[in-house]
Short mmCIF file of C-alpha atoms and ligand atoms in Angstrom, two decimals:
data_model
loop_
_atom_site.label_atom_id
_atom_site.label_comp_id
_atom_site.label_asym_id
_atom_site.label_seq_id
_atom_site.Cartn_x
_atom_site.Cartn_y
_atom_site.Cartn_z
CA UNK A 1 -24.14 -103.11 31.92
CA UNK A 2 -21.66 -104.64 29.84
CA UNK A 3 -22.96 -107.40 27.13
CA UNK A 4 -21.29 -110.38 29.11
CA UNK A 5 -23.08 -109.13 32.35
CA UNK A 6 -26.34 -108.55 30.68
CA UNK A 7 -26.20 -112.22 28.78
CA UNK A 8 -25.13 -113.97 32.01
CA UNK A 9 -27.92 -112.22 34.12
CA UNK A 10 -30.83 -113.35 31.66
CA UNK A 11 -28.92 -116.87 31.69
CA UNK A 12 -29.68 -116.38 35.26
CA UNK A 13 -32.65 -115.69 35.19
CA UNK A 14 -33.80 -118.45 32.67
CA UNK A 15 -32.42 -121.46 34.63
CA UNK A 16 -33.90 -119.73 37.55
CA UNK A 17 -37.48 -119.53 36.17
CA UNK A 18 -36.97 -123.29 35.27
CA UNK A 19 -35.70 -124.29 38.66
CA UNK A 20 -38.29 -122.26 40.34
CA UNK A 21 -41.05 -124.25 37.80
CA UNK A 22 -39.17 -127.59 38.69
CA UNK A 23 -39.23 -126.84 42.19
CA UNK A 24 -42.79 -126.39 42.60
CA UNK A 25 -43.14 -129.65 40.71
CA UNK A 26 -40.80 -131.71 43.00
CA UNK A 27 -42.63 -129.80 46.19
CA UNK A 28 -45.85 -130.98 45.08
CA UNK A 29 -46.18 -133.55 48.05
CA UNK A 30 -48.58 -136.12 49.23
CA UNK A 31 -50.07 -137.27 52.36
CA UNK A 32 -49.70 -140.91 51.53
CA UNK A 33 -46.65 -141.56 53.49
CA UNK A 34 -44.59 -144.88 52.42
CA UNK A 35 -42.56 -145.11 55.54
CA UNK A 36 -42.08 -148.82 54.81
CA UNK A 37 -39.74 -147.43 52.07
CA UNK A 38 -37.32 -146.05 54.71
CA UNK A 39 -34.99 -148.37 55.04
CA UNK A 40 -31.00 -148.84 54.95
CA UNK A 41 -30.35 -150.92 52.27
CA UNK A 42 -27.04 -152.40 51.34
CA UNK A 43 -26.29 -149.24 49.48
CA UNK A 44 -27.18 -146.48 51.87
CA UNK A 45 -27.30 -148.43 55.14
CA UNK A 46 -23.29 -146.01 55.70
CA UNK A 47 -23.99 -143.43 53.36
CA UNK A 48 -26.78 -141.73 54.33
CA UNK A 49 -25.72 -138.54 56.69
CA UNK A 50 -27.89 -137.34 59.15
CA UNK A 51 -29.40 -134.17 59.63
CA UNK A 52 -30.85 -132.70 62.94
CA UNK A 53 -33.26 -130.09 63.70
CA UNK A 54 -32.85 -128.02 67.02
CA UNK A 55 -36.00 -125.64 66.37
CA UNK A 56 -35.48 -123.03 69.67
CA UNK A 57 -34.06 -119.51 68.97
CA UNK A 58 -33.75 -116.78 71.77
CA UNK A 59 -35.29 -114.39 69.67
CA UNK A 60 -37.48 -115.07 66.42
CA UNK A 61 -35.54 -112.99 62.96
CA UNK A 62 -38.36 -112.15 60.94
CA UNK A 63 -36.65 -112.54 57.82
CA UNK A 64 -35.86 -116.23 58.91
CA UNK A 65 -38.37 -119.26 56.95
CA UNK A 66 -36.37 -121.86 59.07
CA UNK A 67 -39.46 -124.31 61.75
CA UNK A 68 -38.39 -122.53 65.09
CA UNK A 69 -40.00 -121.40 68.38
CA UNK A 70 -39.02 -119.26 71.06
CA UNK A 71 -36.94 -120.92 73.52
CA UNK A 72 -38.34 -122.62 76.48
CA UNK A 73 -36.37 -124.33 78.59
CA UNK A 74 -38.71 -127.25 79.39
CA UNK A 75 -40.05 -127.63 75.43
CA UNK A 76 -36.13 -127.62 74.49
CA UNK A 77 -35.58 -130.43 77.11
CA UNK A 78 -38.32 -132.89 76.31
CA UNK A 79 -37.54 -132.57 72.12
CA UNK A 80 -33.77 -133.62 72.86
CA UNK A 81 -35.91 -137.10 74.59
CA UNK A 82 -38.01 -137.19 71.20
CA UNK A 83 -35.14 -136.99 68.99
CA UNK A 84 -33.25 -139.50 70.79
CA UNK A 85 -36.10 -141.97 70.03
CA UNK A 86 -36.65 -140.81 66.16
CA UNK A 87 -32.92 -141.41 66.02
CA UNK A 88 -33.42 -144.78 67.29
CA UNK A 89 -35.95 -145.45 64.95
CA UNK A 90 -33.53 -145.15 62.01
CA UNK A 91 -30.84 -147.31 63.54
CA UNK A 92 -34.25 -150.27 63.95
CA UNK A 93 -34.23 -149.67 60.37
CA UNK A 94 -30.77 -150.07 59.73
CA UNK A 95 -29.20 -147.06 59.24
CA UNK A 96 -25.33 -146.01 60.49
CA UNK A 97 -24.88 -143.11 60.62
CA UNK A 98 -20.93 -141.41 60.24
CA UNK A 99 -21.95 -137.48 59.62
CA UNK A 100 -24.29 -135.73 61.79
CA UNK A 101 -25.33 -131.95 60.44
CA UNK A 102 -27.05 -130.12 63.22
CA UNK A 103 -29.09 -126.86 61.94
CA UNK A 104 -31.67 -124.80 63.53
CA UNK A 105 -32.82 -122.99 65.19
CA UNK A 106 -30.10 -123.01 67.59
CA UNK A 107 -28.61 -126.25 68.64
CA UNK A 108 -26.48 -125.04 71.18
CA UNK A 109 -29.71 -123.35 72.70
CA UNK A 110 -28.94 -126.18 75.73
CA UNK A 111 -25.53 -127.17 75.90
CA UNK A 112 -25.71 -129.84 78.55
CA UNK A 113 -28.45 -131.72 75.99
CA UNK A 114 -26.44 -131.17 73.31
CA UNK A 115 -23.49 -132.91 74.78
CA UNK A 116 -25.64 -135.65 75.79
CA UNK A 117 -27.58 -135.75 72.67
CA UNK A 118 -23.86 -136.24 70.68
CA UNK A 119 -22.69 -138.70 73.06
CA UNK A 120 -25.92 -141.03 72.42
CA UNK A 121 -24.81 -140.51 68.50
CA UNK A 122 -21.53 -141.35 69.37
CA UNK A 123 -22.76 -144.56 71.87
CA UNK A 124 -24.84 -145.98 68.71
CA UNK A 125 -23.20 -145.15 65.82
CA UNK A 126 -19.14 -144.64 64.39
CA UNK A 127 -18.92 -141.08 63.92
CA UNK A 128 -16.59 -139.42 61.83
CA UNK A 129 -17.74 -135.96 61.66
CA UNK A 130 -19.94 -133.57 62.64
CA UNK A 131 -20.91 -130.09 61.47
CA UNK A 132 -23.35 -127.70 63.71
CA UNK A 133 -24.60 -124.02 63.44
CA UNK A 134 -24.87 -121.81 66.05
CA UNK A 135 -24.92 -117.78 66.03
CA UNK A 136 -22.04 -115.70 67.74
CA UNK A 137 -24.52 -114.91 70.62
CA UNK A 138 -24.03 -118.49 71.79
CA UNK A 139 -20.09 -118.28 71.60
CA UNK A 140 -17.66 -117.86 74.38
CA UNK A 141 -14.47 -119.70 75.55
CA UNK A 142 -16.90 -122.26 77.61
CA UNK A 143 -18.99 -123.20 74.64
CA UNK A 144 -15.96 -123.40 72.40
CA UNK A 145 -14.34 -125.76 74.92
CA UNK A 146 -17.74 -127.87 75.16
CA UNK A 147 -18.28 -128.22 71.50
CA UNK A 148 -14.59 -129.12 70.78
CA UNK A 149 -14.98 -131.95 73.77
CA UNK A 150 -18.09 -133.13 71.72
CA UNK A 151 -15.75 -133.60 68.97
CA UNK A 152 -17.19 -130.80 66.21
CA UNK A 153 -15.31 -130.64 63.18
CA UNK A 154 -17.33 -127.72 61.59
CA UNK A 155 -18.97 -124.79 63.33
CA UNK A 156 -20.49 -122.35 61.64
CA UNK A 157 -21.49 -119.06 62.75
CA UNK A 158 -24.69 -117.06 61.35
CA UNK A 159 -23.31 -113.28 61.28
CA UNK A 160 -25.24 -112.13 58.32
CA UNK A 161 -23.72 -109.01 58.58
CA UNK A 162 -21.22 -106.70 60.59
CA UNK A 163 -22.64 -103.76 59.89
CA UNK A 164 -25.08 -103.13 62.54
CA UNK A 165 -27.27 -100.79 61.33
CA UNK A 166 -27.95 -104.03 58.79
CA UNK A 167 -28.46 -106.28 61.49
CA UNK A 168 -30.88 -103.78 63.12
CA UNK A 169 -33.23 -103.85 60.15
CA UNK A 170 -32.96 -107.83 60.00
CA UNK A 171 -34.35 -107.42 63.29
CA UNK A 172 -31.16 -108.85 65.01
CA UNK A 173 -30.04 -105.43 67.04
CA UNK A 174 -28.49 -108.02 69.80
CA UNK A 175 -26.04 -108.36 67.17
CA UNK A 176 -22.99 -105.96 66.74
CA UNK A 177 -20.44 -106.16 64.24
CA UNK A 178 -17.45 -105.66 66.75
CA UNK A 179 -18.93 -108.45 68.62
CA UNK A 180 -19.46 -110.98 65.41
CA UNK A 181 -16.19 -110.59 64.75
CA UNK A 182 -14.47 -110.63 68.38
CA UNK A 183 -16.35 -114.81 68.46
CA UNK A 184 -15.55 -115.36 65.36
CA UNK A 185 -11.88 -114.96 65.77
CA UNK A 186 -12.30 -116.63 69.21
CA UNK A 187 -13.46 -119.67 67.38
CA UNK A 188 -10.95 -119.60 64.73
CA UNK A 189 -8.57 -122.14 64.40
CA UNK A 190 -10.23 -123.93 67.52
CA UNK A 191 -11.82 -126.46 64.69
CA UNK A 192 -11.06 -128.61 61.29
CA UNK A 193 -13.56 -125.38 60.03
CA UNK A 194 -14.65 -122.48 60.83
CA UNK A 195 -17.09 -120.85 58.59
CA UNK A 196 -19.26 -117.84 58.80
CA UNK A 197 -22.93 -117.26 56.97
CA UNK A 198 -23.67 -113.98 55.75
CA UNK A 199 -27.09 -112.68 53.64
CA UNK A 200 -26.88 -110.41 50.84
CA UNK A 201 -29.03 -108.51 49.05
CA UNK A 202 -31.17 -107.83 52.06
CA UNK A 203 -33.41 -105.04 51.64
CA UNK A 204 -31.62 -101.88 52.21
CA UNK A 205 -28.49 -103.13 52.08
CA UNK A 206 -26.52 -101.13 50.02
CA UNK A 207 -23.31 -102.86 47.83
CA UNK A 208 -20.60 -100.93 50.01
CA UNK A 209 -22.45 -102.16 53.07
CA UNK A 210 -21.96 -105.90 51.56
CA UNK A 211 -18.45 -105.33 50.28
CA UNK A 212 -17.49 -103.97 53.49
CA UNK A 213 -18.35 -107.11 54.97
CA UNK A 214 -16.68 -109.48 52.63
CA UNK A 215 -13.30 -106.82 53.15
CA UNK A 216 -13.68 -107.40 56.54
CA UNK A 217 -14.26 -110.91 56.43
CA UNK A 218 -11.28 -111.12 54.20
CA UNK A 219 -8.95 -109.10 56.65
CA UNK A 220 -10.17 -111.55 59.16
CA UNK A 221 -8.16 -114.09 57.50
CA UNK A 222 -11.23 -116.65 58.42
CA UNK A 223 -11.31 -120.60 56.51
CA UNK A 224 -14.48 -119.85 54.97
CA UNK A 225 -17.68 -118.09 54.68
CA UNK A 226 -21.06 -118.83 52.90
CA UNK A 227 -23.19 -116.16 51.53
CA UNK A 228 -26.68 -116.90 50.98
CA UNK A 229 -28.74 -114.15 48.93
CA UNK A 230 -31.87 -113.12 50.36
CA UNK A 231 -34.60 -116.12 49.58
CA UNK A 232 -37.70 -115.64 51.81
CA UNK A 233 -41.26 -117.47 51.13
CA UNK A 234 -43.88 -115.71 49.74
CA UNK A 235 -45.45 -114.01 53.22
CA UNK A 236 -42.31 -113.68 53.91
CA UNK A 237 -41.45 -111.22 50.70
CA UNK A 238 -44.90 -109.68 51.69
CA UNK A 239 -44.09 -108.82 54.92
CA UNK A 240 -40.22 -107.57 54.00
CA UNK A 241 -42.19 -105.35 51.17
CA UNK A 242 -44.71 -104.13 54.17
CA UNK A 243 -41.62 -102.96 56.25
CA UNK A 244 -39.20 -101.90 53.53
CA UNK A 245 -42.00 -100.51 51.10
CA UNK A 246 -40.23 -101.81 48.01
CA UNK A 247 -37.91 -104.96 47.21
CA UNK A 248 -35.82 -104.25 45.11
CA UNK A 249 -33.73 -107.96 43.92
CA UNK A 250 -32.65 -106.48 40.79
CA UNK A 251 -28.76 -105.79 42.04
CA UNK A 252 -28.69 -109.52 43.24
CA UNK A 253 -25.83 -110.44 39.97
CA UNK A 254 -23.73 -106.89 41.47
CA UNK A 255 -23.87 -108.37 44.51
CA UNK A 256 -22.88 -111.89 43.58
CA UNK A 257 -19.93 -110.18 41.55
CA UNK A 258 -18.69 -108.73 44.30
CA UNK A 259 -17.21 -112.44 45.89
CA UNK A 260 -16.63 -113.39 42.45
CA UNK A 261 -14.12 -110.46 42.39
CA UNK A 262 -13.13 -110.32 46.14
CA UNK A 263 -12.94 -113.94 47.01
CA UNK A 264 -12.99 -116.09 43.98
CA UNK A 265 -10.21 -114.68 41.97
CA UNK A 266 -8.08 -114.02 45.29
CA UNK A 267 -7.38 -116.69 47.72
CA UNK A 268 -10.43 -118.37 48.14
CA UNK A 269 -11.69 -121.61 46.27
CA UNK A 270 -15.81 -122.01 45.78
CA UNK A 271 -16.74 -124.97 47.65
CA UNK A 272 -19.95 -124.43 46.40
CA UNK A 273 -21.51 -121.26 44.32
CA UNK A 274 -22.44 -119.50 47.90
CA UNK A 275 -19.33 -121.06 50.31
CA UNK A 276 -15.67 -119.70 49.65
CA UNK A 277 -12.98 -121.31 51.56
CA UNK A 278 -9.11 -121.06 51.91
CA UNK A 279 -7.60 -125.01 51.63
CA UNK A 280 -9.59 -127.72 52.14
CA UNK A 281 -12.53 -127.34 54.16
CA UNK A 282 -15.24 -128.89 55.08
CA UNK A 283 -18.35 -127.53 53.82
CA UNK A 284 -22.17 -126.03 54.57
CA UNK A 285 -24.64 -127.88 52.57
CA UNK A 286 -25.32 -131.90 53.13
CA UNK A 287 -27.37 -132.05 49.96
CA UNK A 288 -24.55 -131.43 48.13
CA UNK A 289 -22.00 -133.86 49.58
CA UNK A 290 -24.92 -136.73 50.41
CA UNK A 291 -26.51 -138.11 47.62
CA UNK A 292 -29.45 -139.54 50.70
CA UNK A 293 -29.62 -138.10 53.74
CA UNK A 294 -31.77 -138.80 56.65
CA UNK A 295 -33.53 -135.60 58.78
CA UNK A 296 -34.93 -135.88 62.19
CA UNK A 297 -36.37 -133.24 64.52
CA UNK A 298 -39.63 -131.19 63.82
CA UNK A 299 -39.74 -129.63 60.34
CA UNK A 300 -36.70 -131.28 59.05
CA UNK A 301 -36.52 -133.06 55.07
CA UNK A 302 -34.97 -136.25 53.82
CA UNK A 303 -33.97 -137.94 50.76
CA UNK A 304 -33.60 -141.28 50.30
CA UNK A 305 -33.33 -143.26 47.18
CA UNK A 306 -35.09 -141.12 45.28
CA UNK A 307 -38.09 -140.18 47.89
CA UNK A 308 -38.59 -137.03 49.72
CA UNK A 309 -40.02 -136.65 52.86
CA UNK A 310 -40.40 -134.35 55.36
CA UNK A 311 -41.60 -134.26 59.18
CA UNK A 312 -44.07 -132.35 61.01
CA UNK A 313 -43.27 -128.93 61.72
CA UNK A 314 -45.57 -129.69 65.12
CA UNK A 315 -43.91 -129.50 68.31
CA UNK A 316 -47.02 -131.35 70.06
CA UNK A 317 -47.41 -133.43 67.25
CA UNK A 318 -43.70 -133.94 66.99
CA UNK A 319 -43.51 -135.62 69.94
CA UNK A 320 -47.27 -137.40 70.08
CA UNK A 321 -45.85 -138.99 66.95
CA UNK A 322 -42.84 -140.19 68.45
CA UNK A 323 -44.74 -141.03 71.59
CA UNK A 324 -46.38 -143.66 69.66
CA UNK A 325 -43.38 -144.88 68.24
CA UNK A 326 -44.18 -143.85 64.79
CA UNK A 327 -41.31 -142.18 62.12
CA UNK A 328 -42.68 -138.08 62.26
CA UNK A 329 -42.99 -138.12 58.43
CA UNK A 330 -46.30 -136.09 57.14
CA UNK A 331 -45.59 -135.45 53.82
CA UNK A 332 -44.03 -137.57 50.72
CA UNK A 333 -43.06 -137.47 47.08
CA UNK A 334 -41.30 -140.44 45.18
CA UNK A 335 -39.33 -138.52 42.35
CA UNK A 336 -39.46 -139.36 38.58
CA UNK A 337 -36.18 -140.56 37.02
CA UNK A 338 -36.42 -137.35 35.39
CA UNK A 339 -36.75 -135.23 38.76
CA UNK A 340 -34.33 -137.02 40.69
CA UNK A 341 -31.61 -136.52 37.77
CA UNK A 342 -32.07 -132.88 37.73
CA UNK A 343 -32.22 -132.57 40.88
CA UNK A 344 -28.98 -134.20 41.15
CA UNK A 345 -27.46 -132.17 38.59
CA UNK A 346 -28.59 -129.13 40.43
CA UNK A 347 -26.92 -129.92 43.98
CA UNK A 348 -23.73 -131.71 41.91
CA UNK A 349 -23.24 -127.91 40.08
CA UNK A 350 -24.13 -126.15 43.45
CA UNK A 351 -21.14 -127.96 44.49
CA UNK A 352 -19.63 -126.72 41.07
CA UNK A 353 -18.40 -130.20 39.79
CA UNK A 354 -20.53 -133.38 39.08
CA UNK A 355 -18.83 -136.68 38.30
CA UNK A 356 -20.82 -138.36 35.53
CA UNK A 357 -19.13 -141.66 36.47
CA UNK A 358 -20.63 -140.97 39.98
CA UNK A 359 -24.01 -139.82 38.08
CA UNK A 360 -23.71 -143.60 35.84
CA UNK A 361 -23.28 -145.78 38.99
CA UNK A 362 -26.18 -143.86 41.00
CA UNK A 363 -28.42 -143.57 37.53
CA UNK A 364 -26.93 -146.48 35.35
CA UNK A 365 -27.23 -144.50 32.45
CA UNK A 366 -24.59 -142.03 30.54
CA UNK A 367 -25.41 -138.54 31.68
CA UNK A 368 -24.78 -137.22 28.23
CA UNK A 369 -27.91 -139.17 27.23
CA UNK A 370 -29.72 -138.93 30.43
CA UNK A 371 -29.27 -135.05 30.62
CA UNK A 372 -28.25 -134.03 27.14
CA UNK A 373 -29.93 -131.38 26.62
CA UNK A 374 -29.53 -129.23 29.83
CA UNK A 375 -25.71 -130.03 29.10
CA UNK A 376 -26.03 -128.79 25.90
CA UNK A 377 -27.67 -125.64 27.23
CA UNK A 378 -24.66 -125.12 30.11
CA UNK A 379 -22.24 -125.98 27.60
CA UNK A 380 -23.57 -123.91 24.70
CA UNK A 381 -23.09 -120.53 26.96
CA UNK A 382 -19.91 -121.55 28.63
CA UNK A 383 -21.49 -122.07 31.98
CA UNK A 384 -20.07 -125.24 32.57
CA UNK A 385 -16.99 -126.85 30.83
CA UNK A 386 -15.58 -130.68 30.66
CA UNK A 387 -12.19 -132.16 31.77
CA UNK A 388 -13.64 -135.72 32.92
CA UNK A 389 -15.70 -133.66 35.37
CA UNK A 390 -17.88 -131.16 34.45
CA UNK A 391 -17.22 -128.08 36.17
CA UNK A 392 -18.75 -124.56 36.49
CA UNK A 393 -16.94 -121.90 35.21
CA UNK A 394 -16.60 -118.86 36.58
CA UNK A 395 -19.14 -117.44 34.20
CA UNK A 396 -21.69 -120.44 35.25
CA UNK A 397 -21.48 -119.89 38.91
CA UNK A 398 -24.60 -116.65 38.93
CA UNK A 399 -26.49 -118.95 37.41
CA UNK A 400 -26.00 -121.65 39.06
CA UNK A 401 -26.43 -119.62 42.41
CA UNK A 402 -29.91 -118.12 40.92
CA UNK A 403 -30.63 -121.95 39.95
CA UNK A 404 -30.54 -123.23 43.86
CA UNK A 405 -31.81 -119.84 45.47
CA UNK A 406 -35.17 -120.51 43.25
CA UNK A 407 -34.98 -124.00 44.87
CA UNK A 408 -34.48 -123.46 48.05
CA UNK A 409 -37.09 -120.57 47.64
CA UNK A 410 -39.38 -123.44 46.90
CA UNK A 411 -38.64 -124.93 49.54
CA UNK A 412 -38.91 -122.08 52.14
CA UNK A 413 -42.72 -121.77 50.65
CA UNK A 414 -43.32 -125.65 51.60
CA UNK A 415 -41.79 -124.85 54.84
CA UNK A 416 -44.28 -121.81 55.55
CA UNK A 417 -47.12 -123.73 54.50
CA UNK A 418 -46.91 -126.09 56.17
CA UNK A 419 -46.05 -124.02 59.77
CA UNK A 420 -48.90 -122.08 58.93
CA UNK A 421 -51.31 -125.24 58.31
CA UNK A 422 -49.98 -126.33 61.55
CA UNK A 423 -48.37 -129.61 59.34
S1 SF4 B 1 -31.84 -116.70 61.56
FE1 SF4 B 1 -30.97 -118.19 63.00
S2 SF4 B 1 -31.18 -117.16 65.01
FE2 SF4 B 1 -32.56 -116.07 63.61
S3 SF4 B 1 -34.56 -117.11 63.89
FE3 SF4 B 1 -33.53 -118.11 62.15
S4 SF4 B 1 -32.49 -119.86 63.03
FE4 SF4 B 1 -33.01 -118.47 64.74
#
């Protein structure tokens, strides 16, 4: 390992070990629930996006830490009724919302709701986009015409892998490669974005396995793809380490380098340090482009003005909740000043460019002061450099990668814990 790899891999791992320390900090949540505090105010009465949670899969992936349950037709059909009225909760409360971001799960699991589901948006609120997720199992020429009708801007399509002896050992053998990428052209060009997710550094996958996927994806000539590296809770690790007898996370960096060298210095931009697109595209994460977002639907999270919150992972409680015409919301944390900076400079450099005039008018205070010394720390090892906005290099972009897999490992173990507490 050359002396630049092995300096930016401990870098890695150092603002990784904090992150992971932060994270379990910020996690730390508490069953005193301010719901009075959600409210639109003038400030993020428009600004706030909205996330929603479809939680139904056809089949379970056991590497997966998303809340979801095995499809059933009539559970499916009674949540989309629940979520209307936690959506209509918000708007009581004053929110407008203009970008919807549905995840899963699988939220075209019932197409017919889903339509309906967007048009009730749509009837209450002035839309102006609207991303959704869906695996290419759910793709054909009818969906695609259906989703486009519902006015999608962004799909994106969970591969995680073409090759399918990988896909076999994520326990998605329904899934062949020929097949991934047969939908995937099918859906190209048929939206503003098209974007496909991909893991790497799954157990057993070897680095020409991964690069053969990113070739392939390249030859594809696709807008964009997003590459998350493997990040599973703690039972979840367990259980991968049961199967596969040994994790082995130590190539993570060779993988990473392998977009650095395939996408990043050809024709793709890094939307953020996992999504590489071709022109201007929309892109995966809401957290990144929403300084307050709003979730609804069993086991989603929200952030707003500085508190964190996050719904019952219940389906029965879900909708007993909402029954009762109370806001889902069992868990809550009001951040520090201190937590809700980093954790603003952590999504802003996930997103590989943070304003600090942006970071003044949210914080009013100079960043420089505010966050001085992790500056001095990105700066210092050339991981992030200034031109009016500071931006990650290319050199800062493993870290910064390690930096949000740690959180969003975090968060994965909140999410367990709380399915398995039955939360
Ligand atoms: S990876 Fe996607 S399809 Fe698989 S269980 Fe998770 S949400 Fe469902």
């Amino acid at each position: 390992m050359s002396n630049n790899n092995w300096l930016v891999k401990n870098l890695a791992d150092f603002a990784g070990g904090m992150t992971r320390r932060g994270g379990r900090e910020f996690l730390h949540l508490s069953e005193e629930i301010e719901t009075d505090q959600i409210k639109a105010t003038p400030e993020n009465a428009g600004r706030a996006s909205l996330y929603i949670h479809i939680p139904f899969c056809r089949t379970l992936c056991p590497f997966c830490c998303f809340n979801r349950y095995l499809f059933a037709e009539d559970k499916a059909r009674s949540y989309f009724k629940s979520l209307k009225k936690e959506v209509a909760l918000y708007k009581d409360r004053g929110f407008r919302f203009s970008s919807l971001y549905f995840g899963g799960g699988t939220p075209t699991i019932l197409m017919d709701e889903l339509g309906e589901f967007i048009a009730y948006l749509k009837e209450n609120f002035a839309i102006k986009e609207i991303s959704l997720e869906t695996t290419h199992r759910e793709i054909n020429h009818r969906t695609i015409e259906q989703l486009k009708q519902a006015g999608i801007n962004r799909l994106s399509i969970g591969v995680q892998s073409f090759d399918d002896a990988i896909s076999k050992s994520m326990g998605r053998a329904w899934s062949t490669g020929q097949e991934a990428g047969e939908k995937l052209l099918m859906a190209e060009g048929q939206f503003d974005t098209v974007n496909a997710d991909f893991i790497f550094n799954f157990p057993g996958q070897t680095l020409k396995q991964f690069e053969a996927d990113v070739l392939a994806f390249k030859e594809m000539k696709l807008d964009q793809a997003t590459f998350y590296p493997l990040m599973p809770s703690p039972h979840k690790m367990s259980a991968l380490e049961r199967r596969f007898k040994f994790v082995d996370t130590s190539h993570e960096k060779d993988f990473y380098d392998i977009l650095l060298r395939e996408l990043y210095d050809g024709d793709y931009r890094a939307s953020t340090a996992w999504c590489f697109s071709r022109g201007e595209r929309m892109i995966d994460e809401y957290v990144i482009e929403f300084d307050d977002y709003v979730g609804v639907g069993a086991g989603s999270v929200g952030f707003l003005e500085g508190n964190f919150y996050v719904n019952t992972f219940s389906l029965e409680r879900y909708a007993r909740l909402i029954d009762e015409g109370r806001l889902p919301v069992v868990r809550w944390k009001k951040l520090s000043e201190r937590e809700s900076r980093r954790y603003y400079l952590l999504t802003k450099l996930f997103g590989m460019a943070l304003d600090p005039t942006q970071f003044e008018r949210r914080f009013g205070a100079d960043i420089h002061r505010k966050l001085g010394l992790e500056l001095a720390f990105f700066k210092m090892f050339g991981l992030v450099q200034e031109d009016g906005l500071i931006r990650v290099t290319r050199r800062g972009m493993y870290p910064v990668s390690s930096m949000m897999k740690e959180f969003f490992a975090a968060l994965n173990g909140l999410r367990e814990y709380c399915i398995e507490h039955g939360i």
